[in-house]
PDB file of C-alpha atoms in Angstrom:
ATOM      1  CA  LYS U   8       8.786 -27.330  34.584  1.00 67.00           C
ATOM      2  CA  LEU U   9       8.002 -29.098  37.840  1.00 70.00           C
ATOM      3  CA  CYS U  10       5.680 -26.335  39.055  1.00 73.00           C
ATOM      4  CA  GLY U  11       3.737 -26.316  35.796  1.00 75.00           C
ATOM      5  CA  PHE U  12       3.384 -30.106  35.767  1.00 72.00           C
ATOM      6  CA  ALA U  13       2.410 -30.204  39.436  1.00 70.00           C
ATOM      7  CA  GLN U  14      -0.161 -27.484  38.886  1.00 68.00           C
ATOM      8  CA  SER U  15      -1.680 -29.476  36.030  1.00 71.00           C
ATOM      9  CA  ILE U  16      -2.314 -32.507  38.254  1.00 67.00           C
ATOM     10  CA  LYS U  17      -3.623 -30.696  41.328  1.00 64.00           C
ATOM     11  CA  LEU U  18      -7.133 -32.129  40.926  1.00 61.00           C
ATOM     12  CA  ALA U  19      -5.743 -35.654  41.208  1.00 62.00           C
ATOM     13  CA  LEU U  20      -3.150 -34.749  43.823  1.00 69.00           C
ATOM     14  CA  LEU U  21      -5.008 -32.770  46.481  1.00 68.00           C
ATOM     15  CA  PRO U  22      -1.996 -31.383  48.409  1.00 74.00           C
ATOM     16  CA  ALA U  23      -0.177 -30.228  45.243  1.00 74.00           C
ATOM     17  CA  GLN U  24      -0.636 -26.524  45.966  1.00 75.00           C
ATOM     18  CA  LEU U  25       0.298 -27.001  49.603  1.00 78.00           C
ATOM     19  CA  PHE U  26       3.722 -28.253  48.505  1.00 80.00           C
ATOM     20  CA  LEU U  27       4.205 -25.696  45.693  1.00 79.00           C
ATOM     21  CA  ARG U  28       3.848 -22.404  47.566  1.00 80.00           C
ATOM     22  CA  ASN U  29       7.524 -22.132  48.593  1.00 81.00           C
ATOM     23  CA  LEU U  30       8.685 -23.019  45.079  1.00 80.00           C
ATOM     24  CA  TYR U  31       6.476 -20.357  43.517  1.00 79.00           C
ATOM     25  CA  ASP U  32       7.735 -17.792  46.015  1.00 80.00           C
ATOM     26  CA  ASP U  33      11.343 -18.637  45.110  1.00 79.00           C
ATOM     27  CA  ILE U  34      10.899 -18.600  41.334  1.00 78.00           C
ATOM     28  CA  ALA U  35       9.034 -15.283  41.539  1.00 78.00           C
ATOM     29  CA  GLN U  36      12.357 -13.546  42.224  1.00 74.00           C
ATOM     30  CA  PRO U  37      13.235 -11.264  39.266  1.00 68.00           C
ATOM     31  CA  VAL U  38      16.263 -13.058  37.767  1.00 68.00           C
ATOM     32  CA  GLY U  39      15.159 -13.358  34.139  1.00 64.00           C
ATOM     33  CA  TRP U  40      14.813 -16.477  32.015  1.00 61.00           C
ATOM     34  CA  SER U  41      18.489 -17.339  32.051  1.00 68.00           C
ATOM     35  CA  GLY U  42      19.075 -16.491  35.711  1.00 72.00           C
ATOM     36  CA  ARG U  43      19.545 -18.952  38.526  1.00 79.00           C
ATOM     37  CA  VAL U  44      17.151 -19.226  41.421  1.00 80.00           C
ATOM     38  CA  ARG U  45      18.328 -19.914  44.947  1.00 83.00           C
ATOM     39  CA  LEU U  46      15.881 -22.288  46.622  1.00 85.00           C
ATOM     40  CA  SER U  47      14.821 -21.708  50.215  1.00 87.00           C
ATOM     41  CA  ARG U  48      14.836 -24.414  52.856  1.00 90.00           C
ATOM     42  CA  GLY U  49      11.059 -24.561  52.551  1.00 85.00           C
ATOM     43  CA  SER U  50      11.355 -25.257  48.815  1.00 84.00           C
ATOM     44  CA  LEU U  51      13.946 -27.959  49.414  1.00 88.00           C
ATOM     45  CA  ARG U  52      11.646 -29.653  51.966  1.00 86.00           C
ATOM     46  CA  ASP U  53       8.769 -29.435  49.484  1.00 82.00           C
ATOM     47  CA  LEU U  54      10.937 -30.937  46.725  1.00 84.00           C
ATOM     48  CA  ASP U  55      11.724 -33.832  49.065  1.00 84.00           C
ATOM     49  CA  TRP U  56       7.974 -34.384  49.411  1.00 82.00           C
ATOM     50  CA  TRP U  57       7.544 -34.317  45.603  1.00 80.00           C
ATOM     51  CA  ALA U  58      10.437 -36.766  45.167  1.00 82.00           C
ATOM     52  CA  ASP U  59       8.739 -39.319  47.402  1.00 82.00           C
ATOM     53  CA  ILE U  60       4.998 -38.623  47.229  1.00 76.00           C
ATOM     54  CA  PRO U  61       3.150 -40.853  49.693  1.00 65.00           C
ATOM     55  CA  GLY U  62       1.008 -43.408  47.850  1.00 63.00           C
ATOM     56  CA  GLN U  63      -2.281 -42.288  49.372  1.00 58.00           C
ATOM     57  CA  HIS U  64      -1.905 -38.939  47.583  1.00 54.00           C
ATOM     58  CA  CYS U  65      -1.553 -40.346  44.065  1.00 56.00           C
ATOM     59  CA  SER U  66      -5.247 -40.077  43.323  1.00 52.00           C
ATOM     60  CA  ALA U  67      -8.212 -38.132  44.580  1.00 53.00           C
ATOM     61  CA  ALA U  68     -11.881 -38.943  44.359  1.00 58.00           C
ATOM     62  CA  ILE U  69     -13.753 -36.980  41.714  1.00 55.00           C
ATOM     63  CA  HIS U  70     -16.648 -36.753  44.120  1.00 55.00           C
ATOM     64  CA  VAL U  71     -16.403 -37.219  47.871  1.00 63.00           C
ATOM     65  CA  GLY U  72     -19.549 -38.597  49.437  1.00 69.00           C
ATOM     66  CA  PRO U  73     -21.616 -36.758  52.004  1.00 74.00           C
ATOM     67  CA  ALA U  74     -20.005 -35.857  55.288  1.00 74.00           C
ATOM     68  CA  ALA U  75     -20.354 -38.392  58.088  1.00 82.00           C
ATOM     69  CA  VAL U  76     -19.727 -35.733  60.735  1.00 88.00           C
ATOM     70  CA  GLU U  77     -20.493 -32.014  60.816  1.00 89.00           C
ATOM     71  CA  PHE U  78     -19.359 -29.339  63.235  1.00 90.00           C
ATOM     72  CA  SER U  79     -19.192 -25.582  63.536  1.00 88.00           C
ATOM     73  CA  VAL U  80     -16.066 -23.675  64.521  1.00 93.00           C
ATOM     74  CA  ASP U  81     -15.301 -20.050  65.313  1.00 89.00           C
ATOM     75  CA  ALA U  82     -12.531 -17.900  66.733  1.00 91.00           C
ATOM     76  CA  SER U  83     -12.514 -14.574  68.502  1.00 90.00           C
ATOM     77  CA  ARG U  84      -9.845 -12.268  69.812  1.00 90.00           C
ATOM     78  CA  HIS U  85      -9.331 -14.167  73.072  1.00 91.00           C
ATOM     79  CA  SER U  86     -10.606 -17.712  72.483  1.00 91.00           C
ATOM     80  CA  TRP U  87     -11.879 -20.356  70.067  1.00 93.00           C
ATOM     81  CA  GLY U  88     -14.859 -22.696  70.134  1.00 92.00           C
ATOM     82  CA  ALA U  89     -16.447 -25.575  68.254  1.00 92.00           C
ATOM     83  CA  VAL U  90     -19.714 -27.488  68.526  1.00 90.00           C
ATOM     84  CA  LEU U  91     -20.337 -31.051  67.326  1.00 92.00           C
ATOM     85  CA  ASN U  92     -23.646 -32.821  68.134  1.00 90.00           C
ATOM     86  CA  GLY U  93     -24.122 -30.890  71.357  1.00 89.00           C
ATOM     87  CA  HIS U  94     -20.495 -31.382  72.437  1.00 91.00           C
ATOM     88  CA  THR U  95     -18.509 -28.178  72.895  1.00 90.00           C
ATOM     89  CA  ALA U  96     -14.758 -27.742  72.653  1.00 92.00           C
ATOM     90  CA  ARG U  97     -13.171 -24.397  73.451  1.00 91.00           C
ATOM     91  CA  GLY U  98     -10.106 -22.745  74.802  1.00 92.00           C
ATOM     92  CA  PHE U  99      -8.185 -19.536  75.283  1.00 92.00           C
ATOM     93  CA  TRP U 100      -5.364 -18.370  73.037  1.00 93.00           C
ATOM     94  CA  SER U 101      -1.885 -18.478  74.551  1.00 93.00           C
ATOM     95  CA  GLU U 102       0.111 -15.248  74.927  1.00 92.00           C
ATOM     96  CA  GLU U 103       1.886 -16.030  71.645  1.00 93.00           C
ATOM     97  CA  GLU U 104      -1.370 -16.815  69.838  1.00 95.00           C
ATOM     98  CA  LEU U 105      -3.122 -13.668  71.075  1.00 92.00           C
ATOM     99  CA  GLY U 106      -0.970 -11.511  68.793  1.00 93.00           C
ATOM    100  CA  GLN U 107      -1.873 -13.432  65.650  1.00 95.00           C
ATOM    101  CA  HIS U 108      -4.286 -12.164  62.985  1.00 95.00           C
ATOM    102  CA  ILE U 109      -7.911 -13.352  63.174  1.00 95.00           C
ATOM    103  CA  ASN U 110      -7.537 -15.354  59.932  1.00 95.00           C
ATOM    104  CA  TRP U 111      -4.705 -17.339  61.539  1.00 96.00           C
ATOM    105  CA  LYS U 112      -6.823 -17.848  64.671  1.00 96.00           C
ATOM    106  CA  GLU U 113      -9.744 -19.135  62.587  1.00 94.00           C
ATOM    107  CA  LEU U 114      -7.481 -21.664  60.841  1.00 96.00           C
ATOM    108  CA  ARG U 115      -5.852 -22.704  64.130  1.00 97.00           C
ATOM    109  CA  ALA U 116      -9.337 -23.126  65.639  1.00 95.00           C
ATOM    110  CA  VAL U 117     -10.154 -25.687  62.928  1.00 95.00           C
ATOM    111  CA  ARG U 118      -7.086 -27.715  63.921  1.00 97.00           C
ATOM    112  CA  TYR U 119      -7.845 -27.438  67.633  1.00 96.00           C
ATOM    113  CA  ALA U 120     -11.463 -28.471  67.020  1.00 95.00           C
ATOM    114  CA  LEU U 121     -10.481 -31.504  64.946  1.00 96.00           C
ATOM    115  CA  ASP U 122      -7.972 -32.514  67.601  1.00 95.00           C
ATOM    116  CA  SER U 123     -10.638 -32.134  70.319  1.00 95.00           C
ATOM    117  CA  PHE U 124     -13.187 -34.193  68.387  1.00 95.00           C
ATOM    118  CA  LEU U 125     -10.808 -36.943  67.168  1.00 94.00           C
ATOM    119  CA  PRO U 126     -12.948 -39.848  68.447  1.00 94.00           C
ATOM    120  CA  TRP U 127     -15.815 -38.616  66.219  1.00 94.00           C
ATOM    121  CA  VAL U 128     -13.883 -37.371  63.173  1.00 94.00           C
ATOM    122  CA  SER U 129     -11.042 -39.862  62.714  1.00 93.00           C
ATOM    123  CA  GLN U 130     -11.239 -41.776  59.395  1.00 91.00           C
ATOM    124  CA  ARG U 131     -14.292 -39.823  58.297  1.00 91.00           C
ATOM    125  CA  VAL U 132     -15.450 -37.183  55.840  1.00 90.00           C
ATOM    126  CA  VAL U 133     -16.002 -34.084  57.974  1.00 92.00           C
ATOM    127  CA  LEU U 134     -18.019 -30.987  57.080  1.00 91.00           C
ATOM    128  CA  ILE U 135     -16.840 -27.842  58.835  1.00 91.00           C
ATOM    129  CA  ARG U 136     -19.190 -24.895  59.076  1.00 90.00           C
ATOM    130  CA  GLU U 137     -17.047 -21.765  59.114  1.00 91.00           C
ATOM    131  CA  ASP U 138     -17.968 -18.065  58.983  1.00 89.00           C
ATOM    132  CA  ASN U 139     -14.525 -16.824  57.928  1.00 90.00           C
ATOM    133  CA  THR U 140     -14.249 -16.579  54.129  1.00 92.00           C
ATOM    134  CA  THR U 141     -10.437 -16.555  54.200  1.00 93.00           C
ATOM    135  CA  THR U 142     -10.319 -19.833  56.105  1.00 92.00           C
ATOM    136  CA  GLN U 143     -12.901 -21.309  53.767  1.00 91.00           C
ATOM    137  CA  ALA U 144     -10.818 -20.322  50.732  1.00 91.00           C
ATOM    138  CA  ILE U 145      -7.565 -21.625  52.221  1.00 92.00           C
ATOM    139  CA  LEU U 146      -9.141 -24.983  53.056  1.00 90.00           C
ATOM    140  CA  GLY U 147     -10.731 -25.143  49.617  1.00 87.00           C
ATOM    141  CA  ARG U 148      -7.441 -24.807  47.746  1.00 84.00           C
ATOM    142  CA  TYR U 149      -4.934 -25.961  50.403  1.00 84.00           C
ATOM    143  CA  SER U 150      -2.733 -22.940  49.880  1.00 85.00           C
ATOM    144  CA  SER U 151      -2.149 -19.408  51.126  1.00 87.00           C
ATOM    145  CA  ARG U 152       0.199 -16.609  50.115  1.00 87.00           C
ATOM    146  CA  SER U 153       0.654 -15.728  53.781  1.00 91.00           C
ATOM    147  CA  ALA U 154       3.650 -17.586  55.227  1.00 88.00           C
ATOM    148  CA  THR U 155       2.066 -17.848  58.697  1.00 93.00           C
ATOM    149  CA  LEU U 156      -1.247 -19.134  57.333  1.00 94.00           C
ATOM    150  CA  HIS U 157       0.574 -21.564  55.048  1.00 91.00           C
ATOM    151  CA  ALA U 158       2.630 -22.917  57.958  1.00 92.00           C
ATOM    152  CA  GLU U 159      -0.545 -23.418  60.007  1.00 95.00           C
ATOM    153  CA  LEU U 160      -2.195 -25.106  57.029  1.00 94.00           C
ATOM    154  CA  LYS U 161       0.685 -27.584  56.817  1.00 92.00           C
ATOM    155  CA  LEU U 162       0.185 -28.469  60.503  1.00 95.00           C
ATOM    156  CA  LEU U 163      -3.518 -28.993  59.828  1.00 95.00           C
ATOM    157  CA  TRP U 164      -2.688 -31.143  56.785  1.00 92.00           C
ATOM    158  CA  GLU U 165      -0.437 -33.361  58.936  1.00 91.00           C
ATOM    159  CA  LEU U 166      -3.298 -33.881  61.407  1.00 95.00           C
ATOM    160  CA  LEU U 167      -5.693 -34.748  58.571  1.00 92.00           C
ATOM    161  CA  GLN U 168      -3.259 -37.289  57.134  1.00 89.00           C
ATOM    162  CA  LEU U 169      -2.402 -38.827  60.488  1.00 91.00           C
ATOM    163  CA  HIS U 170      -6.076 -39.491  61.252  1.00 94.00           C
ATOM    164  CA  SER U 171      -7.400 -40.104  57.693  1.00 89.00           C
ATOM    165  CA  ILE U 172      -9.776 -37.150  57.780  1.00 90.00           C
ATOM    166  CA  THR U 173     -11.251 -35.666  54.605  1.00 88.00           C
ATOM    167  CA  LEU U 174     -12.434 -32.083  54.990  1.00 89.00           C
ATOM    168  CA  GLN U 175     -15.321 -30.303  53.377  1.00 89.00           C
ATOM    169  CA  VAL U 176     -16.008 -26.668  54.216  1.00 89.00           C
ATOM    170  CA  GLU U 177     -19.298 -24.811  54.141  1.00 89.00           C
ATOM    171  CA  ARG U 178     -19.738 -21.083  54.602  1.00 90.00           C
ATOM    172  CA  VAL U 179     -22.175 -20.089  57.302  1.00 88.00           C
ATOM    173  CA  ALA U 180     -23.231 -16.546  58.213  1.00 88.00           C
ATOM    174  CA  SER U 181     -21.723 -15.314  61.477  1.00 82.00           C
ATOM    175  CA  ALA U 182     -25.210 -14.903  62.949  1.00 84.00           C
ATOM    176  CA  ASP U 183     -25.956 -18.574  62.187  1.00 80.00           C
ATOM    177  CA  ASN U 184     -22.667 -20.002  63.471  1.00 78.00           C
ATOM    178  CA  ILE U 185     -23.582 -22.064  66.542  1.00 68.00           C
ATOM    179  CA  ALA U 186     -19.926 -22.050  67.642  1.00 77.00           C
ATOM    180  CA  ASP U 187     -19.934 -18.267  68.015  1.00 74.00           C
ATOM    181  CA  ALA U 188     -20.963 -18.358  71.703  1.00 69.00           C
ATOM    182  CA  ALA U 189     -18.318 -20.970  72.503  1.00 72.00           C
ATOM    183  CA  SER U 190     -15.646 -18.772  70.902  1.00 78.00           C
ATOM    184  CA  ARG U 191     -16.615 -15.742  72.980  1.00 76.00           C
ATOM    185  CA  LEU U 192     -15.409 -17.347  76.195  1.00 66.00           C
ATOM    186  CA  ILE U 193     -14.387 -14.821  78.817  1.00 66.00           C
ATOM    187  CA  ASP U 194     -12.191 -15.675  81.770  1.00 60.00           C
ATOM    188  CA  ARG U 195     -14.396 -14.710  84.697  1.00 51.00           C
ATOM    189  CA  ASP U 196     -11.465 -15.124  87.109  1.00 58.00           C
ATOM    190  CA  ASP U 197      -9.408 -12.497  85.301  1.00 52.00           C
ATOM    191  CA  TYR U 198      -9.776  -9.212  87.176  1.00 45.00           C
ATOM    192  CA  SER U 199      -8.281  -5.814  86.494  1.00 45.00           C
ATOM    193  CA  LEU U 200      -8.523  -2.358  88.014  1.00 53.00           C
ATOM    194  CA  ASP U 201     -10.512   0.303  86.235  1.00 52.00           C
ATOM    195  CA  PRO U 202      -8.174   3.319  85.963  1.00 49.00           C
TER     196      PRO U 202
END
């Protein structure tokens, strides 16, 4: 019942789907209508959130005004980059991050970019220009079936809440993404022998 009710109010409660994913995964187990479902730790944490929904989430604007700040973001195999009003933020992926899928890197790049541009984006409506359709879809619905993408999305959500940032996402063609060059950073001090 809770999942159905929560789903019905998702337009008024923006993070509803973000805090339903674990519950849906748990109830999807084939136990039949009279069976019992064992809830995961993730579901129990999400139920705690539902039991004490922060007040700022109890309503959502029907229409969010135009973005006050716009920036482009991109990720590549080895690095990420973002451009806001001529300012560039970029960095290399750590050893752990290097092994992640490109969709995860694109979502992580959004968080890194927001964190880098906090003085300009805090307490504002921010338009992100993104060339990755998966990232655009995840940010549009605040949910992902992928556990790793969903975990990264929750970290991004915490950053948005902490700094009162409202996100809007716009698809941009890869060829038109001005952050592409910043995300193609190559470590010129990294040498190797050619076998």
